[in-house]
Short mmCIF file of C-alpha atoms in Angstrom, two decimals:
data_model
loop_
_atom_site.label_atom_id
_atom_site.label_comp_id
_atom_site.label_asym_id
_atom_site.label_seq_id
_atom_site.Cartn_x
_atom_site.Cartn_y
_atom_site.Cartn_z
CA UNK A 5 112.00 74.67 118.51
CA UNK A 6 115.34 75.14 120.29
CA UNK A 7 114.78 78.88 120.33
CA UNK A 8 111.40 78.42 122.01
CA UNK A 9 112.85 76.06 124.61
CA UNK A 10 115.66 78.53 125.32
CA UNK A 11 113.21 81.40 125.81
CA UNK A 12 110.98 79.33 128.11
CA UNK A 13 113.98 78.23 130.20
CA UNK A 14 115.30 81.79 130.42
CA UNK A 15 111.83 83.01 131.41
CA UNK A 16 111.63 80.46 134.26
CA UNK A 17 115.12 81.37 135.53
CA UNK A 18 114.38 85.11 135.52
CA UNK A 19 111.02 84.59 137.21
CA UNK A 20 112.69 82.45 139.91
CA UNK A 21 115.31 85.15 140.56
CA UNK A 22 112.64 87.84 140.78
CA UNK A 23 110.58 85.76 143.23
CA UNK A 24 113.68 85.19 145.33
CA UNK A 25 114.54 88.88 145.43
CA UNK A 26 110.95 90.11 145.76
CA UNK A 27 110.89 90.13 149.60
CA UNK A 28 113.61 92.78 149.54
CA UNK A 29 111.64 94.72 146.94
CA UNK A 30 108.35 94.64 148.81
CA UNK A 31 108.92 98.23 149.79
CA UNK A 32 108.09 99.19 146.19
CA UNK A 33 104.40 98.33 146.64
CA UNK A 34 103.42 101.71 148.15
CA UNK A 35 104.23 103.22 144.77
CA UNK A 36 101.41 101.19 143.20
CA UNK A 37 99.04 102.29 145.93
CA UNK A 38 100.16 105.87 145.43
CA UNK A 39 98.92 105.78 141.82
CA UNK A 40 95.40 105.87 143.27
CA UNK A 41 95.90 109.56 143.91
CA UNK A 42 95.66 110.19 140.17
CA UNK A 43 92.66 107.97 139.54
CA UNK A 44 89.22 109.49 139.53
CA UNK A 45 87.71 106.12 140.33
CA UNK A 46 89.69 105.58 143.56
CA UNK A 47 89.78 109.20 144.68
CA UNK A 48 88.59 109.59 148.28
CA UNK A 49 86.19 112.41 149.07
CA UNK A 50 86.79 113.67 152.60
CA UNK A 51 84.00 114.83 154.90
CA UNK A 52 83.06 118.50 155.10
CA UNK A 53 84.79 119.16 151.76
CA UNK A 54 88.28 118.72 153.22
CA UNK A 55 91.14 118.72 150.71
CA UNK A 56 94.24 116.67 151.36
CA UNK A 57 97.64 116.32 149.69
CA UNK A 58 100.86 114.37 150.23
CA UNK A 59 104.24 115.26 151.68
CA UNK A 60 106.72 113.10 149.79
CA UNK A 61 110.02 111.48 150.58
CA UNK A 62 111.91 109.89 147.68
CA UNK A 63 108.76 110.14 145.57
CA UNK A 64 106.59 108.23 148.05
CA UNK A 65 103.62 109.69 149.87
CA UNK A 66 104.93 109.75 153.46
CA UNK A 67 101.91 111.41 155.05
CA UNK A 68 99.03 113.73 154.20
CA UNK A 69 98.06 117.19 155.34
CA UNK A 70 94.54 118.62 155.05
CA UNK A 71 92.84 121.99 154.79
CA UNK A 72 89.40 123.33 153.94
CA UNK A 73 90.67 125.73 151.28
CA UNK A 74 92.56 124.37 148.27
CA UNK A 75 94.74 127.48 147.84
CA UNK A 76 95.65 127.45 151.52
CA UNK A 77 96.48 123.76 151.29
CA UNK A 78 98.70 124.33 148.25
CA UNK A 79 100.71 127.05 150.05
CA UNK A 80 101.01 124.88 153.14
CA UNK A 81 102.15 121.81 151.17
CA UNK A 82 104.80 123.80 149.29
CA UNK A 83 106.16 125.30 152.50
CA UNK A 84 106.21 122.05 154.49
CA UNK A 85 107.66 120.07 151.56
CA UNK A 86 110.48 122.57 151.13
CA UNK A 87 111.33 122.57 154.87
CA UNK A 88 110.99 118.78 155.12
CA UNK A 89 113.21 118.28 152.08
CA UNK A 90 116.00 120.43 153.49
CA UNK A 91 115.94 118.66 156.86
CA UNK A 92 115.74 115.13 155.46
CA UNK A 93 118.54 115.78 152.97
CA UNK A 94 120.84 116.79 155.81
CA UNK A 95 119.73 113.78 157.85
CA UNK A 96 120.21 111.25 155.04
CA UNK A 97 123.65 112.60 154.16
CA UNK A 98 124.88 111.83 157.71
CA UNK A 99 124.97 108.04 158.04
CA UNK A 100 125.60 107.96 161.82
CA UNK A 101 122.96 110.44 162.99
CA UNK A 102 119.95 108.76 164.66
CA UNK A 103 116.43 109.89 163.84
CA UNK A 104 114.26 111.41 166.57
CA UNK A 105 110.88 113.12 166.21
CA UNK A 106 109.41 115.18 169.07
CA UNK A 107 106.00 116.78 169.61
CA UNK A 108 105.31 120.08 171.34
CA UNK A 109 101.90 121.39 172.31
CA UNK A 110 101.04 124.89 171.10
CA UNK A 111 97.63 125.77 172.51
CA UNK A 112 95.16 123.30 171.01
CA UNK A 113 97.59 122.32 168.24
CA UNK A 114 100.72 120.17 168.07
CA UNK A 115 104.09 121.01 166.50
CA UNK A 116 106.30 118.30 164.95
CA UNK A 117 110.09 118.68 165.37
CA UNK A 118 113.01 116.70 163.94
CA UNK A 119 115.99 116.41 166.32
CA UNK A 120 119.24 116.36 164.33
CA UNK A 121 122.67 116.52 166.07
CA UNK A 122 121.03 117.84 169.21
CA UNK A 123 119.25 120.64 167.36
CA UNK A 124 115.49 120.73 166.85
CA UNK A 125 114.13 121.66 163.44
CA UNK A 126 110.41 122.47 163.30
CA UNK A 127 108.66 120.65 160.47
CA UNK A 128 105.00 121.68 160.64
CA UNK A 129 101.98 122.10 162.89
CA UNK A 130 99.26 119.45 163.16
CA UNK A 131 95.97 121.32 162.67
CA UNK A 132 92.35 120.50 163.35
CA UNK A 133 91.59 119.72 159.63
CA UNK A 134 94.46 117.16 159.73
CA UNK A 135 92.75 115.41 162.63
CA UNK A 136 89.21 115.69 161.16
CA UNK A 137 90.38 114.18 157.87
CA UNK A 138 91.35 111.01 159.78
CA UNK A 139 88.50 111.08 162.36
CA UNK A 140 90.87 111.39 165.33
CA UNK A 141 91.92 114.08 167.77
CA UNK A 142 94.83 116.44 167.14
CA UNK A 143 96.98 114.67 169.74
CA UNK A 144 96.41 111.21 168.24
CA UNK A 145 97.03 112.51 164.73
CA UNK A 146 100.32 114.04 165.89
CA UNK A 147 101.43 110.68 167.31
CA UNK A 148 100.46 108.96 164.05
CA UNK A 149 102.47 111.44 161.99
CA UNK A 150 105.45 111.08 164.33
CA UNK A 151 105.47 107.31 163.81
CA UNK A 152 105.03 107.64 160.01
CA UNK A 153 107.93 110.10 159.72
CA UNK A 154 110.27 107.99 161.87
CA UNK A 155 109.53 104.84 159.86
CA UNK A 156 109.83 106.70 156.55
CA UNK A 157 113.24 108.18 157.45
CA UNK A 158 114.55 104.79 158.59
CA UNK A 159 113.41 103.15 155.34
CA UNK A 160 114.95 105.98 153.29
CA UNK A 161 118.32 105.52 155.01
CA UNK A 162 118.22 101.74 154.54
CA UNK A 163 117.48 102.15 150.84
CA UNK A 164 120.67 104.16 150.40
CA UNK A 165 122.90 101.36 151.66
CA UNK A 166 125.23 99.74 149.04
CA UNK A 167 123.82 96.26 149.74
CA UNK A 168 120.25 97.38 149.04
CA UNK A 169 121.27 99.23 145.86
CA UNK A 170 123.05 96.12 144.53
CA UNK A 171 119.99 93.96 145.13
CA UNK A 172 117.80 96.52 143.40
CA UNK A 173 120.18 96.58 140.44
CA UNK A 174 119.94 92.78 140.06
CA UNK A 175 116.20 92.97 140.47
CA UNK A 176 116.00 95.71 137.81
CA UNK A 177 118.10 93.73 135.31
CA UNK A 178 115.94 90.64 135.81
CA UNK A 179 112.80 92.72 135.37
CA UNK A 180 114.17 94.20 132.15
CA UNK A 181 114.95 90.72 130.79
CA UNK A 182 111.45 89.58 131.72
CA UNK A 183 109.95 92.55 129.88
CA UNK A 184 112.02 91.71 126.80
CA UNK A 185 110.92 88.06 126.93
CA UNK A 186 107.27 89.05 127.13
CA UNK A 187 107.76 91.61 124.35
CA UNK A 188 109.17 89.13 121.80
CA UNK A 189 105.97 87.07 121.26
CA UNK A 190 103.89 90.22 121.64
CA UNK A 191 105.78 91.94 118.80
CA UNK A 192 105.48 88.86 116.58
CA UNK A 193 101.75 88.67 117.20
CA UNK A 194 101.29 92.39 116.45
CA UNK A 195 103.14 92.02 113.13
CA UNK A 196 100.95 89.08 112.13
CA UNK A 197 97.79 91.02 112.95
CA UNK A 198 99.08 94.07 111.05
CA UNK A 199 99.52 91.96 107.91
CA UNK A 200 96.06 90.45 108.35
CA UNK A 201 94.52 93.88 108.86
CA UNK A 202 96.09 95.24 105.66
CA UNK A 203 94.92 92.20 103.70
CA UNK A 204 91.34 92.45 105.00
CA UNK A 205 90.96 96.24 104.77
CA UNK A 206 88.17 97.38 102.40
CA UNK A 207 89.37 98.02 98.86
CA UNK A 208 87.94 98.64 95.41
CA UNK A 209 88.32 94.94 94.56
CA UNK A 210 86.43 93.84 97.70
CA UNK A 211 83.42 95.98 96.74
CA UNK A 212 82.82 93.73 93.73
CA UNK A 213 82.33 90.68 95.97
CA UNK A 214 78.84 89.43 96.90
CA UNK A 215 77.26 91.14 99.90
CA UNK A 216 77.53 88.00 102.06
CA UNK A 217 81.27 87.74 101.32
CA UNK A 218 81.74 91.45 102.02
CA UNK A 219 80.05 91.08 105.41
CA UNK A 220 82.14 88.03 106.32
CA UNK A 221 85.29 89.88 105.31
CA UNK A 222 84.18 92.93 107.30
CA UNK A 223 83.57 90.81 110.42
CA UNK A 224 87.05 89.35 110.28
CA UNK A 225 88.64 92.73 109.60
CA UNK A 226 86.90 94.46 112.54
CA UNK A 227 87.75 91.64 114.95
CA UNK A 228 91.37 91.59 113.78
CA UNK A 229 91.57 95.38 114.14
CA UNK A 230 90.31 95.15 117.74
CA UNK A 231 92.92 92.50 118.60
CA UNK A 232 95.64 94.56 116.91
CA UNK A 233 94.81 97.74 118.85
CA UNK A 234 94.46 95.91 122.16
CA UNK A 235 97.86 94.28 121.72
CA UNK A 236 99.35 97.66 120.86
CA UNK A 237 97.88 99.02 124.10
CA UNK A 238 99.30 96.06 126.03
CA UNK A 239 102.73 96.66 124.51
CA UNK A 240 102.65 100.38 125.37
CA UNK A 241 101.56 99.59 128.94
CA UNK A 242 104.26 96.91 129.18
CA UNK A 243 107.08 99.27 128.22
CA UNK A 244 105.63 102.35 129.91
CA UNK A 245 104.83 100.51 133.13
CA UNK A 246 108.17 98.68 133.04
CA UNK A 247 110.06 101.96 132.57
CA UNK A 248 108.25 103.57 135.51
CA UNK A 249 108.76 100.45 137.63
CA UNK A 250 112.51 100.42 136.95
CA UNK A 251 112.80 104.11 137.83
CA UNK A 252 110.90 103.43 141.04
CA UNK A 253 113.44 100.85 142.24
CA UNK A 254 116.00 103.41 143.44
CA UNK A 255 115.30 106.34 145.80
CA UNK A 256 117.33 108.75 143.68
CA UNK A 257 115.07 108.24 140.61
CA UNK A 258 111.77 107.50 142.35
CA UNK A 259 110.55 111.06 141.99
CA UNK A 260 110.70 110.83 138.16
CA UNK A 261 107.70 108.43 137.82
CA UNK A 262 105.70 110.71 140.09
CA UNK A 263 106.50 113.76 137.97
CA UNK A 264 105.78 111.89 134.71
CA UNK A 265 102.44 110.62 135.97
CA UNK A 266 101.52 114.06 137.29
CA UNK A 267 102.41 115.70 133.94
CA UNK A 268 100.94 113.06 131.59
CA UNK A 269 97.89 111.87 133.50
CA UNK A 270 95.43 113.97 131.46
CA UNK A 271 96.87 113.05 127.99
CA UNK A 272 97.12 109.43 129.14
CA UNK A 273 93.47 109.34 130.20
CA UNK A 274 92.37 111.01 126.99
CA UNK A 275 94.42 108.55 124.93
CA UNK A 276 92.98 105.56 126.79
CA UNK A 277 89.42 106.86 126.34
CA UNK A 278 90.05 107.51 122.62
CA UNK A 279 91.48 104.02 122.11
CA UNK A 280 88.65 102.34 124.02
CA UNK A 281 86.11 104.36 122.02
CA UNK A 282 87.75 103.19 118.79
CA UNK A 283 87.71 99.58 120.01
CA UNK A 284 84.02 99.85 120.97
CA UNK A 285 83.22 101.25 117.52
CA UNK A 286 85.04 98.35 115.85
CA UNK A 287 83.31 95.79 118.10
CA UNK A 288 79.96 97.34 117.24
CA UNK A 289 80.85 97.17 113.54
CA UNK A 290 81.65 93.49 114.04
CA UNK A 291 78.27 92.88 115.70
CA UNK A 292 76.47 94.77 112.92
CA UNK A 293 78.23 92.70 110.25
CA UNK A 294 77.48 89.52 112.20
CA UNK A 295 73.77 90.32 112.53
CA UNK A 296 73.62 91.38 108.87
CA UNK A 297 75.19 88.07 107.80
CA UNK A 298 72.63 86.18 109.90
CA UNK A 299 69.83 88.23 108.33
CA UNK A 300 71.10 87.45 104.83
CA UNK A 301 71.33 83.73 105.62
CA UNK A 302 67.72 83.79 106.83
CA UNK A 303 66.51 85.22 103.51
CA UNK A 304 64.20 82.92 101.46
CA UNK A 305 65.60 80.91 98.58
CA UNK A 306 63.57 82.90 96.07
CA UNK A 307 66.19 84.81 94.09
CA UNK A 308 63.90 87.81 93.57
CA UNK A 309 63.18 88.33 97.27
CA UNK A 310 66.72 87.40 98.29
CA UNK A 311 68.36 89.95 96.01
CA UNK A 312 66.17 92.76 97.25
CA UNK A 313 66.72 91.76 100.88
CA UNK A 314 70.50 91.83 100.42
CA UNK A 315 70.38 95.35 98.99
CA UNK A 316 68.22 96.54 101.89
CA UNK A 317 70.44 94.89 104.50
CA UNK A 318 73.54 96.42 102.90
CA UNK A 319 71.98 99.90 103.01
CA UNK A 320 70.83 99.50 106.61
CA UNK A 321 74.30 98.30 107.59
CA UNK A 322 75.92 101.43 106.16
CA UNK A 323 73.56 103.73 108.06
CA UNK A 324 73.96 101.80 111.31
CA UNK A 325 77.75 102.08 111.08
CA UNK A 326 77.65 105.84 110.59
CA UNK A 327 75.10 106.29 113.40
CA UNK A 328 77.06 104.11 115.81
CA UNK A 329 80.25 106.05 115.07
CA UNK A 330 78.56 109.34 115.97
CA UNK A 331 77.01 107.91 119.15
CA UNK A 332 80.19 106.28 120.47
CA UNK A 333 82.26 109.35 119.61
CA UNK A 334 79.88 111.58 121.57
CA UNK A 335 79.95 109.21 124.56
CA UNK A 336 83.75 109.05 124.35
CA UNK A 337 84.05 112.87 124.41
CA UNK A 338 81.79 113.14 127.47
CA UNK A 339 83.61 110.29 129.22
CA UNK A 340 86.95 111.97 128.45
CA UNK A 341 85.74 115.13 130.21
CA UNK A 342 84.39 113.12 133.14
CA UNK A 343 87.54 111.09 133.88
CA UNK A 344 89.55 114.32 133.97
CA UNK A 345 87.33 115.79 136.67
CA UNK A 346 85.14 118.02 134.52
CA UNK A 347 81.52 118.20 135.65
CA UNK A 348 79.56 117.06 132.59
CA UNK A 349 76.14 118.06 133.97
CA UNK A 350 76.48 121.66 132.67
CA UNK A 351 77.81 120.27 129.40
CA UNK A 352 74.75 118.06 128.99
CA UNK A 353 72.45 120.94 129.89
CA UNK A 354 74.25 123.21 127.44
CA UNK A 355 74.09 120.51 124.79
CA UNK A 356 70.33 120.29 125.30
CA UNK A 357 69.92 124.04 124.88
CA UNK A 358 72.28 124.03 121.90
CA UNK A 359 70.34 121.14 120.37
CA UNK A 360 67.08 123.04 120.78
CA UNK A 361 68.54 126.12 119.11
CA UNK A 362 70.09 123.99 116.39
CA UNK A 363 66.80 122.25 115.73
CA UNK A 364 65.11 125.62 115.20
CA UNK A 365 67.89 126.91 112.95
CA UNK A 366 68.42 123.66 111.04
CA UNK A 367 64.95 122.45 110.21
CA UNK A 368 66.12 121.22 106.80
CA UNK A 369 68.63 118.89 108.47
CA UNK A 370 65.87 117.47 110.66
CA UNK A 371 63.66 117.02 107.60
CA UNK A 372 66.56 115.27 105.85
CA UNK A 373 67.00 112.86 108.78
CA UNK A 374 63.29 112.11 109.13
CA UNK A 375 62.81 111.62 105.40
CA UNK A 376 65.98 109.49 105.22
CA UNK A 377 64.61 107.22 107.93
CA UNK A 378 61.28 106.93 106.09
CA UNK A 379 63.06 106.13 102.79
CA UNK A 380 64.91 103.25 104.42
CA UNK A 381 61.90 102.05 106.40
CA UNK A 382 59.62 102.05 103.34
CA UNK A 383 62.35 100.50 101.18
CA UNK A 384 61.91 103.09 98.46
CA UNK A 385 65.41 102.41 97.24
CA UNK A 386 68.71 101.03 98.50
CA UNK A 387 72.39 101.14 97.62
CA UNK A 388 72.76 99.53 94.20
CA UNK A 389 69.35 100.58 92.83
CA UNK A 390 68.93 102.77 89.74
CA UNK A 391 66.40 105.48 90.44
CA UNK A 392 64.91 108.66 89.02
CA UNK A 393 64.55 111.43 91.62
CA UNK A 394 62.99 114.54 90.16
CA UNK A 395 65.07 115.59 87.18
CA UNK A 396 68.11 113.44 88.02
CA UNK A 397 68.72 109.72 87.74
CA UNK A 398 71.52 107.27 88.36
CA UNK A 399 72.90 104.44 90.45
CA UNK A 400 72.51 104.87 94.23
CA UNK A 401 76.08 104.81 95.57
CA UNK A 402 75.48 106.05 99.09
CA UNK A 403 72.55 106.80 101.34
CA UNK A 404 72.42 108.00 104.93
CA UNK A 405 69.98 109.91 107.09
CA UNK A 406 70.96 113.21 105.45
CA UNK A 407 71.71 112.71 101.74
CA UNK A 408 71.40 110.33 98.82
CA UNK A 409 74.24 110.18 96.28
CA UNK A 410 73.67 109.05 92.70
CA UNK A 411 76.16 108.28 89.92
CA UNK A 412 74.71 109.12 86.51
CA UNK A 413 75.59 107.66 83.10
CA UNK A 414 78.31 110.29 82.58
CA UNK A 415 80.01 109.40 85.86
CA UNK A 416 78.88 112.53 87.71
CA UNK A 417 78.19 112.16 91.44
CA UNK A 418 74.85 113.81 92.21
CA UNK A 419 74.02 114.60 95.85
CA UNK A 420 70.34 114.96 96.73
CA UNK A 421 69.17 116.04 100.21
CA UNK A 422 66.66 113.53 101.55
CA UNK A 423 64.18 116.32 102.21
CA UNK A 424 64.09 116.94 98.43
CA UNK A 425 63.20 113.32 97.67
CA UNK A 426 59.49 113.40 96.82
CA UNK A 427 58.58 111.20 93.86
CA UNK A 428 60.98 108.32 93.18
CA UNK A 429 61.03 105.99 90.18
CA UNK A 430 62.94 102.84 91.11
CA UNK A 431 64.11 100.92 88.04
CA UNK A 432 65.40 97.89 89.96
CA UNK A 433 63.04 97.19 92.85
CA UNK A 434 62.13 93.46 92.98
CA UNK A 435 62.45 93.08 89.18
CA UNK A 436 63.11 95.10 86.03
CA UNK A 437 61.68 95.23 82.51
CA UNK A 438 63.29 95.69 79.15
CA UNK A 439 60.96 97.81 77.00
CA UNK A 440 61.82 97.45 73.29
CA UNK A 441 60.35 99.13 70.21
CA UNK A 442 61.46 97.30 67.05
CA UNK A 443 60.82 99.31 63.82
CA UNK A 444 60.08 97.54 60.51
CA UNK A 445 59.34 99.04 57.08
CA UNK A 446 55.73 99.57 56.01
CA UNK A 447 56.28 97.19 53.08
CA UNK A 448 57.23 94.33 55.44
CA UNK A 449 54.99 91.29 55.96
CA UNK A 450 54.06 92.09 59.57
CA UNK A 451 52.99 88.54 60.47
CA UNK A 452 56.30 87.18 59.25
CA UNK A 453 58.18 89.79 61.30
CA UNK A 454 56.17 88.92 64.43
CA UNK A 455 56.89 85.24 63.88
CA UNK A 456 60.63 85.89 63.64
CA UNK A 457 60.58 87.97 66.83
CA UNK A 458 58.74 85.14 68.58
CA UNK A 459 61.45 82.69 67.46
CA UNK A 460 64.15 85.01 68.79
CA UNK A 461 62.27 85.23 72.12
CA UNK A 462 62.14 81.43 72.40
CA UNK A 463 65.83 81.10 71.58
CA UNK A 464 67.01 83.66 74.16
CA UNK A 465 64.69 82.25 76.86
CA UNK A 466 66.15 78.77 76.41
CA UNK A 467 69.76 79.97 76.32
CA UNK A 468 71.50 78.84 79.60
CA UNK A 469 73.57 82.03 79.63
CA UNK A 470 70.41 84.18 79.78
CA UNK A 471 67.90 82.06 81.66
CA UNK A 472 68.87 83.44 85.08
CA UNK A 473 68.53 87.02 83.85
CA UNK A 474 65.20 86.56 82.04
CA UNK A 475 62.52 85.73 84.60
CA UNK A 476 59.52 85.39 82.25
CA UNK A 477 59.00 84.58 78.59
CA UNK A 478 59.17 87.81 76.55
CA UNK A 479 55.76 89.40 76.07
CA UNK A 480 55.37 90.37 72.38
CA UNK A 481 52.65 93.02 72.52
CA UNK A 482 52.39 93.37 68.73
CA UNK A 483 52.09 96.49 66.61
CA UNK A 484 52.31 99.44 68.96
CA UNK A 485 52.43 102.45 66.66
CA UNK A 486 52.90 103.83 63.15
CA UNK A 487 55.66 106.40 63.08
CA UNK A 488 58.10 108.08 60.75
CA UNK A 489 60.42 105.11 61.34
CA UNK A 490 57.82 102.61 60.17
CA UNK A 491 55.75 100.06 62.05
CA UNK A 492 56.79 99.76 65.72
CA UNK A 493 56.52 96.31 67.31
CA UNK A 494 56.68 96.48 71.13
CA UNK A 495 58.22 93.76 73.32
CA UNK A 496 58.34 93.55 77.14
CA UNK A 497 60.90 91.30 78.87
CA UNK A 498 60.80 90.82 82.66
CA UNK A 499 64.37 90.52 83.95
CA UNK A 500 66.51 90.34 87.02
CA UNK A 501 66.98 93.78 88.63
CA UNK A 502 69.49 95.95 86.75
CA UNK A 503 69.81 93.40 83.91
CA UNK A 504 67.20 94.93 81.61
CA UNK A 505 69.78 96.82 79.54
CA UNK A 506 71.95 93.72 78.99
CA UNK A 507 68.92 91.67 77.96
CA UNK A 508 67.63 94.44 75.66
CA UNK A 509 70.99 94.75 73.88
CA UNK A 510 71.25 90.99 73.35
CA UNK A 511 67.63 90.76 72.13
CA UNK A 512 68.16 93.58 69.60
CA UNK A 513 71.33 91.88 68.36
CA UNK A 514 69.51 88.60 67.75
CA UNK A 515 66.54 90.33 66.09
CA UNK A 516 68.90 92.15 63.71
CA UNK A 517 70.62 88.88 62.77
CA UNK A 518 67.27 87.13 62.23
CA UNK A 519 65.89 90.01 60.09
CA UNK A 520 69.04 90.10 57.97
CA UNK A 521 68.79 86.38 57.31
CA UNK A 522 65.09 86.74 56.39
CA UNK A 523 65.65 89.82 54.23
CA UNK A 524 63.54 92.10 56.43
CA UNK A 525 65.09 95.58 56.66
CA UNK A 526 65.17 97.68 59.81
CA UNK A 527 63.48 100.88 58.66
CA UNK A 528 65.12 104.25 58.98
CA UNK A 529 63.30 107.53 59.67
CA UNK A 530 61.59 108.66 56.46
CA UNK A 531 59.47 111.52 55.17
CA UNK A 532 57.30 111.75 52.04
CA UNK A 533 57.23 115.10 50.14
CA UNK A 534 54.38 115.75 47.64
CA UNK A 535 54.74 118.38 44.86
CA UNK A 536 51.62 119.76 43.08
CA UNK A 537 51.72 121.97 39.95
CA UNK A 538 49.29 124.84 39.85
CA UNK A 539 48.59 125.29 36.07
CA UNK A 540 45.88 127.92 36.58
CA UNK A 541 48.26 130.32 38.19
CA UNK A 542 50.67 129.90 35.29
CA UNK A 543 47.99 130.75 32.72
CA UNK A 544 47.13 133.96 34.52
CA UNK A 545 50.78 134.93 34.51
CA UNK A 546 51.00 134.37 30.72
#
């Protein structure tokens, strides 16, 4: 508690000092405005395709020059910036020299001169594109530039005074303390969210939970992940922006933020777009999990319908997540090109042509996607079903618009393209059935054996441990066949999906115990061999 009070008090003191010093630091605001040069959203498009660029003093944009050709503008900016830098350096090094800017008319143009120690140094010529870019005449534009240069040189000289530098140093220290104070709770919050994210991340143990619990856990994980990434972004912006702000306080270091922004603007934009794309994907995952949870809650109370609905919702959720990831990633890539000034219209046109060619060359992939959609729409099977597809069978572990993956009894993962899915035998849709053939010896009293099986069926149906898995009283069909194993008595038991094997094993166990107690043997495969002596053939041999 004392620590919190101390931090709050320190925060208030630092904020008060910053507010008190801020009038002297108001000259830093043009730096924030200057960032607009590197933003595609605030970029100004001049009339008649005029290009403009800045002449800088101490990292600030002092004034702009324009030209119709970008290469010509680049050469002009480099030349004027070099000449202006040499003249201003000499001027700023002499504390007593006054600043004076003169204008001379050269035909229809105007030349700007800097008078230093009685000598005139030509800076540049005000051209017609410079005037057109600001919708004024050449003469008026020359007067505007004269005033901007005079004010900029005066401010630059004032900023080099010891008094100003001391105030900026105090202001910088207070700003650094404020950044540290804001960073402390931010770091604590990020650590808490990191622990929560690790605890909620999908694991092998979480897959054994009910579908409703998995969806609730997934919602919380996605929302926590979004908060965690956003706070990380805030922390990076806090330290990155604070570092650039501190460098911008002094004229000697003000050029460094400009160079850093100019060099890192493209990676920074790409990183921001990638992070926002990731956050949008996680938010969409959260919405999918939320809607899926609502859909599961709206399922009827009938266990049979509810179980099937949960499997279908779980499968649909998986496919939606993969589809949304692909869509948002594609949008993020296009947006990343766009914010960096790349015209995406040709990219979209090329993507359309490429998609057409791909569709002709990859017809099987299109068939897979179409058939995968039909499989899900018709509810042929879902994740968690046991199916037979052609010559393979197993538990459906994964399904998307392209493939279906099965895990067979030997643990092998079998991948089946959806276009190859024709006839499907689903062993767990809605309900399942245990199909038992119980062999008894031919010498057995068949009515007595049927009576014992009926008693076993009654006992297992009334057992609380098996009532939820057995949905109907076992159907004893009677004598089904005569085989080499003896008389086969067939029994059908309707069960909960995927529980037919458990029920069948338990039923066989109880039948065996009942037969042993009654002295009825379980017959084994048997064959009868008959031998016949041919006496006539023996007499002929004698």
